Short mmCIF file of C-alpha atoms in Angstrom, two decimals:
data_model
loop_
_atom_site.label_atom_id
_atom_site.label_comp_id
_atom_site.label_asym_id
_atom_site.label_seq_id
_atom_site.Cartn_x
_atom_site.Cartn_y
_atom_site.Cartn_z
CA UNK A 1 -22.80 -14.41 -4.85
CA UNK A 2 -20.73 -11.20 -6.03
CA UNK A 3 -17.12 -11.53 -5.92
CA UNK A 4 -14.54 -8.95 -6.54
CA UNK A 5 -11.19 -10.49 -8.21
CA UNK A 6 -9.45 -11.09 -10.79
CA UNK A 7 -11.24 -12.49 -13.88
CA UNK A 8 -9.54 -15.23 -15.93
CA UNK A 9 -8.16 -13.88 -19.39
CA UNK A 10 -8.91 -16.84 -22.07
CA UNK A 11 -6.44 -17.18 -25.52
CA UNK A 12 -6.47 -13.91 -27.56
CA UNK A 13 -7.98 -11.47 -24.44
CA UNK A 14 -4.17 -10.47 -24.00
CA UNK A 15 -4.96 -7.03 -23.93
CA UNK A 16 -7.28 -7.16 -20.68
CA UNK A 17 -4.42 -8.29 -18.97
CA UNK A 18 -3.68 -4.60 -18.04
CA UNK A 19 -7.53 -4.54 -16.53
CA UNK A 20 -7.74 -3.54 -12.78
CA UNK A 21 -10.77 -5.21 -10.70
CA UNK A 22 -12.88 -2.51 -9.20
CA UNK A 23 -12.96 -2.69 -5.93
CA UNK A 24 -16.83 -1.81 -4.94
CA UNK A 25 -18.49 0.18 -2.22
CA UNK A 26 -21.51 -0.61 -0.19
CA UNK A 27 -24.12 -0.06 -3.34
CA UNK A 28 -21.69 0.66 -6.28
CA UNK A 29 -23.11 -2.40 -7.87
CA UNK A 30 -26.11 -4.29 -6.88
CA UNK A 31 -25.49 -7.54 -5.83
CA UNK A 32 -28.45 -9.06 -7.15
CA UNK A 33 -28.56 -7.11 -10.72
CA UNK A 34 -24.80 -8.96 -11.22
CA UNK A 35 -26.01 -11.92 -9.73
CA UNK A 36 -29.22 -12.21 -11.87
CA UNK A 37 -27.90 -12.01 -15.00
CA UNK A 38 -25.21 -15.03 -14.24
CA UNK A 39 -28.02 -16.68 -12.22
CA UNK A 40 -28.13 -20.76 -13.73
CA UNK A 41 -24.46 -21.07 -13.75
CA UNK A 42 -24.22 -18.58 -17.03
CA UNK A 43 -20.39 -18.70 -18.24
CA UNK A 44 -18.86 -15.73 -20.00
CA UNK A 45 -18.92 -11.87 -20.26
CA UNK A 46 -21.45 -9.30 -20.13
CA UNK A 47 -21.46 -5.73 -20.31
CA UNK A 48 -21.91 -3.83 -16.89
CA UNK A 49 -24.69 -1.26 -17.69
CA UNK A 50 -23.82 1.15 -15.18
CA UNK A 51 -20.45 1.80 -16.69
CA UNK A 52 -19.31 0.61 -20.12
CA UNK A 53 -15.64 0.80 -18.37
CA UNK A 54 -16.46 -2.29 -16.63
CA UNK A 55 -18.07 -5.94 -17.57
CA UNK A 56 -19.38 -8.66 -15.77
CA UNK A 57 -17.66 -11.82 -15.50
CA UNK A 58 -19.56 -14.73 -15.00
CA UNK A 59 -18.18 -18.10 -14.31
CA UNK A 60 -20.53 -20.89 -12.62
CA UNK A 61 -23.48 -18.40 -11.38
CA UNK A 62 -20.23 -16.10 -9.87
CA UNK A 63 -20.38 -12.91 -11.79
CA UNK A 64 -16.94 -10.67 -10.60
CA UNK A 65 -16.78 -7.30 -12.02
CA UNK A 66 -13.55 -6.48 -13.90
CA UNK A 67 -11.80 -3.33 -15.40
CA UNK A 68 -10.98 -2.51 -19.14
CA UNK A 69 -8.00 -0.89 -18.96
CA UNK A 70 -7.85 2.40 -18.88
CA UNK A 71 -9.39 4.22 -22.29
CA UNK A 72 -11.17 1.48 -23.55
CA UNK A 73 -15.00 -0.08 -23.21
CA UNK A 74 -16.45 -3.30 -22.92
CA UNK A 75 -17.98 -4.35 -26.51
CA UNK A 76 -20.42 -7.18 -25.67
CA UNK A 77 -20.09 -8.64 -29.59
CA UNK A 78 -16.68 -8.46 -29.82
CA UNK A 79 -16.81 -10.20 -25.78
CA UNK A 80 -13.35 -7.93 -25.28
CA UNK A 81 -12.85 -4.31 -24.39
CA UNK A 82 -11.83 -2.07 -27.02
CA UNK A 83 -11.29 1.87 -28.08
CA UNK A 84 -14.30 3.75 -27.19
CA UNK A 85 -14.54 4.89 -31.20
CA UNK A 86 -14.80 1.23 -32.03
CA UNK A 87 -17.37 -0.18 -29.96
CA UNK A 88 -20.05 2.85 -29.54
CA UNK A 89 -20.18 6.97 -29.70
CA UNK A 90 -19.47 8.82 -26.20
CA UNK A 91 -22.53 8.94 -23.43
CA UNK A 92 -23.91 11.75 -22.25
CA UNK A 93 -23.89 12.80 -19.10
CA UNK A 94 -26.18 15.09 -16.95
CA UNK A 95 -25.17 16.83 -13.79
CA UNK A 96 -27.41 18.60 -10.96
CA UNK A 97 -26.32 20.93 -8.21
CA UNK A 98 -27.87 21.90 -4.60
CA UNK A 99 -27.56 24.83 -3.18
CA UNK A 100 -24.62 26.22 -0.99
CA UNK A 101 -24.05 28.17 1.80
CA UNK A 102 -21.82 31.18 1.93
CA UNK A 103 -19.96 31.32 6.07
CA UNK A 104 -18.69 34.79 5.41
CA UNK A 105 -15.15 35.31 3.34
CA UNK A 106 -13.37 34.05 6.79
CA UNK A 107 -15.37 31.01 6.79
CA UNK A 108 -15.79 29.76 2.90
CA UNK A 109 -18.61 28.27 1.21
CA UNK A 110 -20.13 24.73 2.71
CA UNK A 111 -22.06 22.04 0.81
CA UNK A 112 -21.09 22.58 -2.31
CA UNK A 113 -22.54 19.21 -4.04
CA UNK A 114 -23.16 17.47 -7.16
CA UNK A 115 -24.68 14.49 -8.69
CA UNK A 116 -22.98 13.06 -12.04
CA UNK A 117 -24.92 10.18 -13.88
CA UNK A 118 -25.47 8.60 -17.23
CA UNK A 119 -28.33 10.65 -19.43
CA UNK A 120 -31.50 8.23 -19.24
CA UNK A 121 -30.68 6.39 -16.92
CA UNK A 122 -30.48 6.50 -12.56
CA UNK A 123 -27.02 5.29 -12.60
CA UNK A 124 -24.46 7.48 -11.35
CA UNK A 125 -20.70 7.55 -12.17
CA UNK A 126 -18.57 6.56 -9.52
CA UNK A 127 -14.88 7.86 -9.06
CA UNK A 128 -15.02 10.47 -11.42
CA UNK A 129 -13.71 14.08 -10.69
CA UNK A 130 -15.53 16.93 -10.36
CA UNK A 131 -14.30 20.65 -9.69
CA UNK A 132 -16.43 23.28 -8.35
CA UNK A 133 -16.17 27.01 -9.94
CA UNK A 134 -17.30 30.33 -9.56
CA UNK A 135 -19.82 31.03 -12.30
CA UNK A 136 -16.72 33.22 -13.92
CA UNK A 137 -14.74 30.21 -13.34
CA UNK A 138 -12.20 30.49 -10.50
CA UNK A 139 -11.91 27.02 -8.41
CA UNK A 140 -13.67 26.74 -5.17
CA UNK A 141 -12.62 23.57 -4.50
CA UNK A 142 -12.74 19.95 -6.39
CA UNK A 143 -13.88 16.36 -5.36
CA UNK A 144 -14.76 12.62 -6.65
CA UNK A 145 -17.99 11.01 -6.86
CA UNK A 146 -19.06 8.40 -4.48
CA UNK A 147 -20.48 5.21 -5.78
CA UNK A 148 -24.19 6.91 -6.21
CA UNK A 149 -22.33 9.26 -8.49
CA UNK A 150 -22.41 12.17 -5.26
CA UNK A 151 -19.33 14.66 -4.47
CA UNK A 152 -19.53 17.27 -1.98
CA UNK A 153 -16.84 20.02 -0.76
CA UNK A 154 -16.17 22.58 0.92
CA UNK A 155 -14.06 25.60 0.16
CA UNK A 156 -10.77 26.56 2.24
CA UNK A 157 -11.26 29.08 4.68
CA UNK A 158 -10.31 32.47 4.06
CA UNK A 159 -11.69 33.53 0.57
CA UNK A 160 -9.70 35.92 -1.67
CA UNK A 161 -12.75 35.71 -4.23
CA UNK A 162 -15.01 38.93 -4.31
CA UNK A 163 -18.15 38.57 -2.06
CA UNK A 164 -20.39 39.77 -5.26
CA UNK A 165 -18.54 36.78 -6.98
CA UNK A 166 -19.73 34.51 -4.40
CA UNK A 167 -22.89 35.58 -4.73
CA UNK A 168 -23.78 34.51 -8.14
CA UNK A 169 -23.47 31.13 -7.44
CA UNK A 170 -21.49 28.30 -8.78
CA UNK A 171 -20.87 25.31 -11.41
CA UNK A 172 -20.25 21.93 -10.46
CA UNK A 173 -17.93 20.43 -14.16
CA UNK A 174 -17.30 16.56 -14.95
CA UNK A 175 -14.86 17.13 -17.89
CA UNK A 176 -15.96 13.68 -18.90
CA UNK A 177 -14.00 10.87 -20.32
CA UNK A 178 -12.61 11.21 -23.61
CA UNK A 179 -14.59 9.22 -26.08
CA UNK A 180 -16.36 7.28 -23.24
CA UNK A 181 -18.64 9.97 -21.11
CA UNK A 182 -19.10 13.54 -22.50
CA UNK A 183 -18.77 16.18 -20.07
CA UNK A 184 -21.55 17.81 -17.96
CA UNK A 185 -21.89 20.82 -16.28
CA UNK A 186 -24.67 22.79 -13.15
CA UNK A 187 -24.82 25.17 -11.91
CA UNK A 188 -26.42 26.54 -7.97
CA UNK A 189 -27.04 29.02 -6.27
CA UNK A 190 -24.86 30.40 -3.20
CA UNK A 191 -26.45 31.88 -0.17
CA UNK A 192 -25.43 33.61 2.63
CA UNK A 193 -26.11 31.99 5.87
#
């Protein structure tokens, strides 16, 4: 069973007292990965592969997933979350971007969209802002990933930007996390409908 709460903070884990409990989506973490790996009523920590800002906490085959606070990883030796420097160098990050549609300036751009996940691996980062550009870099609009690592969005109506502009397409930028997740950048074509 995956549970969502609070995990209990044992003598000299003081500092994960400021920890928040993510609270999950349908999918943001698959029940059964958590649940196998504190299958046989396993007791203690493990790192959450998905996202090194998180760890499993298993406690009588009950694994909860719990929060470092904010700036620091989960360092499976150490069993504690730390500073990002301490525990392992920054992840990369890869981002893709679909193609758009351009309504007319009176109209804006629809379906701009992006996918933000871990380099090497399927798992996307949840949560995690992304802004959408012009390719010479004048916001569009900006959004947060869902928990498959997905952000869409739309532009306001009523463009000021130059139709040529438009035209040349766009970038989808994670600025990353410092010292956690590097940043990651695509770009995607805009077309006129």
């Amino acid at each position: 069973m995956l549970r969502i709460g609070k995990g209990r903070l044992s003598k000299g884990l003081a500092a994960l007292a400021a920890g928040a409990v993510l609270a999950l989506g349908a999918g943001a973490a698959p029940a059964g990965a958590a649940e196998g790996s504190c299958a046989g009523g396993v007791t203690g920590r493990l790192p959450r592969l998905q996202d090194h800002r998180f760890y499993v906490q298993c406690a009588g085959g009950v694994a909860t997933v719990v929060a470092c606070p904010t700036g620091q990883v989960f360092a499976p030796a150490a069993q504690l979350c730390e500073s990002p420097e301490l525990v392992r160098p920054a992840v990369a990050t890869v981002a893709t971007a679909g193609p758009a549609k351009l309504n007319g300036l009176l109209f804006g751009v629809k379906n701009l969209s992006t996918t933000v996940r871990i380099a090497d691996a399927p798992a996307g980062l949840d949560g995690v802002p992304v802004t959408f550009t012009t390719v010479g870099g004048r916001t569009l609009c900006t959004a947060v990933t869902d928990q498959f690592g997905a952000a869409r969005c739309d532009t306001p109506a009523r463009l000021t930007i130059p139709l040529d502009e438009l035209l040349r397409g766009y970038r989808a930028n994670y600025a990353g996390i410092g010292g956690i997740y590097l940043p990651a950048s695509a770009a995607a074509p805009i077309a006129l409908l």
